[in-house]
Coordinates of C-alpha atoms in Angstrom, one line a residue:
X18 CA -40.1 7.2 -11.0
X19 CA -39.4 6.8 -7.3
X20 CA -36.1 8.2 -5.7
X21 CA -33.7 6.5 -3.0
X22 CA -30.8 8.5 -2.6
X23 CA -28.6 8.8 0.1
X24 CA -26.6 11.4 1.1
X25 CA -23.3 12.0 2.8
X26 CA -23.1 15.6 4.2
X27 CA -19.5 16.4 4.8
X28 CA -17.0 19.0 6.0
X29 CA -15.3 19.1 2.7
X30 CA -17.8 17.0 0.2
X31 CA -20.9 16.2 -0.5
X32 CA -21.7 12.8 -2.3
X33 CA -24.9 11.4 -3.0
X34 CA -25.6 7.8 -4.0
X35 CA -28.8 6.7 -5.8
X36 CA -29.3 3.9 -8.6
X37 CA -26.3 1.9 -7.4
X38 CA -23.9 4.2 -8.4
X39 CA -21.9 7.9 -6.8
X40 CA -24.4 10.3 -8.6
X41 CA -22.2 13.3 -7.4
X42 CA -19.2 14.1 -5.4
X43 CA -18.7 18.0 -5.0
X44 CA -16.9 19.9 -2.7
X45 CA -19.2 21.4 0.4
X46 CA -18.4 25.4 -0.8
X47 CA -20.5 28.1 -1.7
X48 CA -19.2 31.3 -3.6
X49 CA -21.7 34.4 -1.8
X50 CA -21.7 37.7 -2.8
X51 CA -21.4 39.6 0.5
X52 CA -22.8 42.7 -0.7
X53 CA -26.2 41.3 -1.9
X54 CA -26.2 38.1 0.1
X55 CA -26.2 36.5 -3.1
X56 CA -25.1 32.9 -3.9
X57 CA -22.7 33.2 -7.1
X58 CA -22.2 29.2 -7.4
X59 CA -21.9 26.0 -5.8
X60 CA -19.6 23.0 -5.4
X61 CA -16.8 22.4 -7.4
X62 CA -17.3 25.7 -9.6
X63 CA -16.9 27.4 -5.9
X64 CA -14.2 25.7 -4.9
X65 CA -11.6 26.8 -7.9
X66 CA -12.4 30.3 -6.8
X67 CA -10.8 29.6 -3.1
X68 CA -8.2 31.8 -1.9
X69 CA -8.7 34.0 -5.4
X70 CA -11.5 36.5 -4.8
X71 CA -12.1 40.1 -4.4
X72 CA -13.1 41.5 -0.9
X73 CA -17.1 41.5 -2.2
X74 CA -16.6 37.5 -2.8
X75 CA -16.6 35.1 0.6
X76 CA -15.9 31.3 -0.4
X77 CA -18.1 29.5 2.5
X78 CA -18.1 26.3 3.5
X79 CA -21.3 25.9 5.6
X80 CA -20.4 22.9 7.7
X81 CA -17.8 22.9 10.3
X82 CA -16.6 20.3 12.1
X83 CA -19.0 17.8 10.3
X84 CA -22.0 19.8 11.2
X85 CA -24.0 22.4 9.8
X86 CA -23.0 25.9 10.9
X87 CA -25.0 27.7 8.5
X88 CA -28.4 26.4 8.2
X89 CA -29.8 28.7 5.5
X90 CA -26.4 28.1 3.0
X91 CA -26.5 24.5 3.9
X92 CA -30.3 24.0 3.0
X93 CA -30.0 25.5 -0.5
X94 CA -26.8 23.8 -1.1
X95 CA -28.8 20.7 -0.4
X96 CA -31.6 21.6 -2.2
X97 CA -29.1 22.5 -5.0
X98 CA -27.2 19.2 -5.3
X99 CA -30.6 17.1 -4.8
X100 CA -32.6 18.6 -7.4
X101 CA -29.1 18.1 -9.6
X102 CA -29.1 14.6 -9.3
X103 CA -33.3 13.9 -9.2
X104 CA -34.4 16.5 -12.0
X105 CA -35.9 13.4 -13.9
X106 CA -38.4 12.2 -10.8
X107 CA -41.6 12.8 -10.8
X108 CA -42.1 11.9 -6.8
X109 CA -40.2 13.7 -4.4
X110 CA -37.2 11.6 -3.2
X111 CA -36.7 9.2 -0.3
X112 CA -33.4 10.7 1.4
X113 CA -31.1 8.7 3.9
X114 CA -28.5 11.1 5.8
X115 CA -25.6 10.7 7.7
X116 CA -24.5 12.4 10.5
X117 CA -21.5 12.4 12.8
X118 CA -22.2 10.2 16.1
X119 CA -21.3 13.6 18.2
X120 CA -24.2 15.9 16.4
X121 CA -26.0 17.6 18.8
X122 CA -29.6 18.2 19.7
X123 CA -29.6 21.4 17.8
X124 CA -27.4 20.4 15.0
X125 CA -29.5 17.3 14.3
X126 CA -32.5 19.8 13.6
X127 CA -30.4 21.7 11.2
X128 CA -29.7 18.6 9.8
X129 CA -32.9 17.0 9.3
X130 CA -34.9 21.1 8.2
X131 CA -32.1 21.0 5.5
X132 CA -33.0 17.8 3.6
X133 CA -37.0 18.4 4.1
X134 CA -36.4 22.3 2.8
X135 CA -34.7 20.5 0.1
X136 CA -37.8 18.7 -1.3
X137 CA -37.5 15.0 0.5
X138 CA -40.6 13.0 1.0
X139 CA -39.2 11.4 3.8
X140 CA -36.0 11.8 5.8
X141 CA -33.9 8.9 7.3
X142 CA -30.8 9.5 9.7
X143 CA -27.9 7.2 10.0
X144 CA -24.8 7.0 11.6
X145 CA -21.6 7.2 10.2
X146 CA -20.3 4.5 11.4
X147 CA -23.1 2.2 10.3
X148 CA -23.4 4.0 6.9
X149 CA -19.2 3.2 6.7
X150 CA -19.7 -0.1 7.2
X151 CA -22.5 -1.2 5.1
X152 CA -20.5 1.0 2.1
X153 CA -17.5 -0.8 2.9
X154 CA -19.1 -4.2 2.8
X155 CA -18.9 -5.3 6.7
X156 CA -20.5 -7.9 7.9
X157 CA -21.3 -6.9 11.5
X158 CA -24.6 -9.4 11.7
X159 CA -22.4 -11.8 13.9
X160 CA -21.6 -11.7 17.6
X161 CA -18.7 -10.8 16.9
X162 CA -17.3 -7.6 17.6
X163 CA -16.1 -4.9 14.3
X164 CA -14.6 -1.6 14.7
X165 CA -14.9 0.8 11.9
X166 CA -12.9 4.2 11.8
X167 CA -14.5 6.7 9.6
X168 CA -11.9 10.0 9.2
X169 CA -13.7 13.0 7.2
X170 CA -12.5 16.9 7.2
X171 CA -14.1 17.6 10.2
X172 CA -14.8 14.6 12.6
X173 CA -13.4 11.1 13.2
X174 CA -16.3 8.3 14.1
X175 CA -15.3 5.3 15.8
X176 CA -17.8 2.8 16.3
X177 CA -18.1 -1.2 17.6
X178 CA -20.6 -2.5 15.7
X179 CA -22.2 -6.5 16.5
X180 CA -25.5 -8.1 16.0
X181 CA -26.5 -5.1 13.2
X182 CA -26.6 -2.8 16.1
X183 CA -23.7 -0.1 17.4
X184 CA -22.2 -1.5 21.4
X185 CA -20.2 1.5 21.4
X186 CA -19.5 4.9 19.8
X187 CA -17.5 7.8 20.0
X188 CA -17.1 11.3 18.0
X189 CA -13.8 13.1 18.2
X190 CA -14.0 17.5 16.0
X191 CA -10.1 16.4 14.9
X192 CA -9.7 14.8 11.3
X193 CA -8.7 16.1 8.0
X194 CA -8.8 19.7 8.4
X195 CA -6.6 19.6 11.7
X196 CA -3.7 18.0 9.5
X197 CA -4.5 21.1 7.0
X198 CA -4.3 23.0 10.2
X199 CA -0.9 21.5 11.5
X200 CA 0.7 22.3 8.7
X201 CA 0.1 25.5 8.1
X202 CA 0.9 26.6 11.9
X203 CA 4.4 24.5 11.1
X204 CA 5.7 26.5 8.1
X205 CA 4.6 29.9 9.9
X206 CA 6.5 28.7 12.5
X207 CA 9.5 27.6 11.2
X208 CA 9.6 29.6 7.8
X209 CA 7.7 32.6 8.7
X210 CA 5.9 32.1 5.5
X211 CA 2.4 32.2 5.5
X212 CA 0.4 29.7 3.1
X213 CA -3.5 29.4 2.8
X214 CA -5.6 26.2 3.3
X215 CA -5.2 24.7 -0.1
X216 CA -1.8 24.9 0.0
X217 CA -1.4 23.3 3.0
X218 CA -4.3 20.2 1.9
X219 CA -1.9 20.4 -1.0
X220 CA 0.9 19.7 0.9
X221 CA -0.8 16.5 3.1
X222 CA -1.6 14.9 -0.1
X223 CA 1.8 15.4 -2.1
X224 CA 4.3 14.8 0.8
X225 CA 2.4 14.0 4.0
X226 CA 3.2 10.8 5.5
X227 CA 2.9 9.8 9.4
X228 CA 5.6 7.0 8.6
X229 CA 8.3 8.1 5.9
X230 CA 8.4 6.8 2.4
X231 CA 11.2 5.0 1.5
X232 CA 13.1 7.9 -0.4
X233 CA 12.3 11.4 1.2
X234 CA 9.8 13.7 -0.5
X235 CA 10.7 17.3 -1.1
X236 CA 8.3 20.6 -2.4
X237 CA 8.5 23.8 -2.9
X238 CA 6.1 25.6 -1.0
X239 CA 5.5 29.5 -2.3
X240 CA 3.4 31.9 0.0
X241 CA 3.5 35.7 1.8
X242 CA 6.5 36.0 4.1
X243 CA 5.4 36.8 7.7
X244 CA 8.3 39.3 8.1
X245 CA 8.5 41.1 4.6
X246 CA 4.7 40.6 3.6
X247 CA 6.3 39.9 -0.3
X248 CA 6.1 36.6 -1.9
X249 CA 8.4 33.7 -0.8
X250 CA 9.4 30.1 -1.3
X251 CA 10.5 27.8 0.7
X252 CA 11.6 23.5 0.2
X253 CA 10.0 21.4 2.7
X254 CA 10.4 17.9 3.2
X255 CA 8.6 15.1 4.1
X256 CA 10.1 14.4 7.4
X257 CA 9.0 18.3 8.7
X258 CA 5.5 17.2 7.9
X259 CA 5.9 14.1 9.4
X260 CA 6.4 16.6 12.3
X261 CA 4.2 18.5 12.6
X262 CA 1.1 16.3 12.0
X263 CA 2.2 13.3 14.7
X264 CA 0.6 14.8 17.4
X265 CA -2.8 15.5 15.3
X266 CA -2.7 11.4 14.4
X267 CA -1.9 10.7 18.7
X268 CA -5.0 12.9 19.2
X269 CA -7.0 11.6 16.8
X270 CA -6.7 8.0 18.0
X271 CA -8.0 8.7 21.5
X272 CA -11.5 8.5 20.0
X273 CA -10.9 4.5 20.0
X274 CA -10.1 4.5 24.4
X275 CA -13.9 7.2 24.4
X276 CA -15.4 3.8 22.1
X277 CA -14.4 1.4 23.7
X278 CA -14.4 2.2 27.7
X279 CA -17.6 0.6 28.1
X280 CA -17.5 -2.5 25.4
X281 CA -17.8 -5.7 26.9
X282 CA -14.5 -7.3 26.9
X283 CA -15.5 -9.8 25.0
X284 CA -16.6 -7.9 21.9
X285 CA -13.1 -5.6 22.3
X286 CA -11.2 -8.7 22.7
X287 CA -12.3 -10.0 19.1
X288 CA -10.7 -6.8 17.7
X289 CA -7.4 -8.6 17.6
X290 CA -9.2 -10.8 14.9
X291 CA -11.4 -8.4 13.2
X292 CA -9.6 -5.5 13.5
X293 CA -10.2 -1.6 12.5
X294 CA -11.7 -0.7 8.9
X295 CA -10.8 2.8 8.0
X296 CA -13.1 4.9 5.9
X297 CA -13.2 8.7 4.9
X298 CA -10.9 10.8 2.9
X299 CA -9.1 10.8 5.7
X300 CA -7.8 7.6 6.1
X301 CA -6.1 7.9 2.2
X302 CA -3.1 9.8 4.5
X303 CA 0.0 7.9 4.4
X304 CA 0.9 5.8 6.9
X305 CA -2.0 6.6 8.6
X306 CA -3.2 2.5 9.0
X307 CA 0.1 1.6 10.2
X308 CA 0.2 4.4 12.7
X309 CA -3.0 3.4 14.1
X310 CA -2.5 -0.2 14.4
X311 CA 1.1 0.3 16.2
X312 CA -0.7 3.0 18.6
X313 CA -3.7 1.0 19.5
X314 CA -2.3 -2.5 18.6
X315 CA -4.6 -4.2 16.3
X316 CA -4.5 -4.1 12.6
X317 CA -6.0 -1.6 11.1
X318 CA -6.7 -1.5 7.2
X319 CA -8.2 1.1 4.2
X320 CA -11.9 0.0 2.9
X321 CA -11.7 0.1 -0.7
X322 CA -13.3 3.0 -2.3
X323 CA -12.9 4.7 1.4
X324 CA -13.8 8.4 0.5
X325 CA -16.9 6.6 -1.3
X326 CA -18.2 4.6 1.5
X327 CA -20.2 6.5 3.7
X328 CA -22.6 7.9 0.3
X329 CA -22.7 4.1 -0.4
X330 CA -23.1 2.6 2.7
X331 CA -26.2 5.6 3.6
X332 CA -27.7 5.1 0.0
X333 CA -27.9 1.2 0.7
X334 CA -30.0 1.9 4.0
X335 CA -32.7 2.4 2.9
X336 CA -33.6 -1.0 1.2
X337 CA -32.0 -2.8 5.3
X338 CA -34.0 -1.0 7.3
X339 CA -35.7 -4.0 8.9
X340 CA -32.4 -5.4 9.5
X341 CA -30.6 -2.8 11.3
X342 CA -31.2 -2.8 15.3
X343 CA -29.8 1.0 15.9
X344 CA -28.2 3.8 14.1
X345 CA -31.2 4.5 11.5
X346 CA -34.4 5.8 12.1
X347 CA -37.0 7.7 10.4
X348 CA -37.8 11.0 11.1
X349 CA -40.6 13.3 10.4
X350 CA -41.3 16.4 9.1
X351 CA -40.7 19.6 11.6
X352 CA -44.2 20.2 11.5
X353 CA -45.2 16.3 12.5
X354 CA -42.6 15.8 15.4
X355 CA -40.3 16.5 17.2
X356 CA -36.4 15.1 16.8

């Protein structure tokens, strides 16, 4: 049996798509043992143990900023999660892989060593953006212009797509974990309580919201106090997040003015039709759509299945690569070519 899978390699997941369906979705974290070098698990198994483990135990999560920061951890994570899903093929798989439109040169290497070291008989790249829209069901074969928004843990992709090619792109470091980030600095600030990072993802998904709901949200937050070093609580509402995550969202949406400075008018100006798809875990944030479209004035809406999308969209690929002018190519092996 033959094997297409496609695979989207993210700050905070990792989700493979193969046989028309999400054949895993795992959190990007590997448990090592610092004193051996030793991997102790992988994925979601790794992920209960953050922020609960003796000094010998480091909770890594090998890709920062949407990129691969630790090549060897990354490349038997890979290998991990592939051979998990493709135990039962004989031949080695086909792989498609995403990758942030801002990767570098050096990244892209990592990128591509990774997946081969991991057992692919061929390697495909894609763009986000391309891989987004295809999972969300886009038509973007038309001369007509399409703006898709993908928001992950670690980068936001914006991308006009027309013709089956990309006119425009641009890659901003600030998404999901910046929030996380936001947060945390907040309650240090105001509280002088100091939480960890699941707490404060915690927090974004319980009570965040960029636009209010319509009765405030209230949670009690428990973490070390700054001053005493002893454990204490505090009640936070949803209006202090509101707070201190605006100026992360205002930040975030400057990736659409780096897009679309060089679009022809034209193809911008049919944005007030089309408007912005959101993908990515990212975009599940409340209020997030509406924020967008008042700050850049188009209407911007969620994809179904967003946090799905990409995996879909990159799995798909394969079987429209004579269709797609840009944003997909084949490479080969590190030993045939260069990138």
């Amino acid at each position: 049996m033959i094997a297409d899978i496609g695979i989207d390699l993210g700050t905070r997941s990792i989700l493979i798509y193969g046989r028309r369906k999400i054949l895993l979705n795992e959190p990007s974290v590997v448990a090592l043992d610092v004193y051996n070098n030793e991997i102790i698990c992988l994925g979601r198994e790794a992920e209960e143990m953050r922020g609960k483990t003796p000094e010998r135990i480091k909770i890594i999560r090998p890709l920062s900023g949407g990129v691969i920061s630790d090549y060897t951890i990354t490349s038997l994570m890979v290998n991990y999660f592939i051979r998990k899903v493709c135990y039962s093929y004989i031949i080695k798989p086909r792989v498609a892989l995403c990758v942030p439109s801002g990767i570098t040169g050096v990244e892209l290497r990592a990128a591509i060593n990774a997946a081969y070291a991991a057992e692919a008989r061929r390697v495909f790249l894609i763009d986000e953006p391309v891989a987004a829209a295809i999972g969300a069901g886009v038509d973007f074969s038309e001369a007509k212009g399409v703006m898709m928004l993908d928001i992950g843990g670690g980068t936001t992709d914006a991308a006009l797509l027309s013709m089956d090619g990309i006119i425009a792109k641009s890659s901003l470091r600030i998404a999901g974990d910046n929030f996380d980030e936001a947060i945390t600095r907040y309650i240090r600030k105001k509280y002088d309580l100091l939480i960890g990072e699941v707490t404060a993802e915690r927090i974004k998904l319980e009570i965040g919201t960029l636009t209010g709901f319509d009765e405030p949200k209230k949670m009690t937050v428990k973490g070390r106090s700054a001053i005493s070093g002893f454990p204490a609580s505090v009640e936070i509402t949803s209006e202090e997040i509101t707070e201190a995550i605006t100026e992360v969202a205002a930040q975030l949406t400057e990736v659409f003015g780096m897009a679309l400075d060089s679009a022809p008018p034209e193809l911008v100006g049919d944005l007030k039709e089309t408007g912005v798809v959101m993908t990515g875990g990212g975009s599940l944030l409340h209020g997030l759509d509406s924020f967008v479209s008042e700050r850049i004035g188009v209407t911007a809406r969620i994809a179904p299945r967003p946090v799905e999308c990409v995996a879909i969209g990159t799995g798909k690929s394969l079987d429209m690569a004579g269709e797609l002018k840009d944003g997909f190519r084949e490479i080969p092996p590190p030993d045939k070519g260069n990138v």
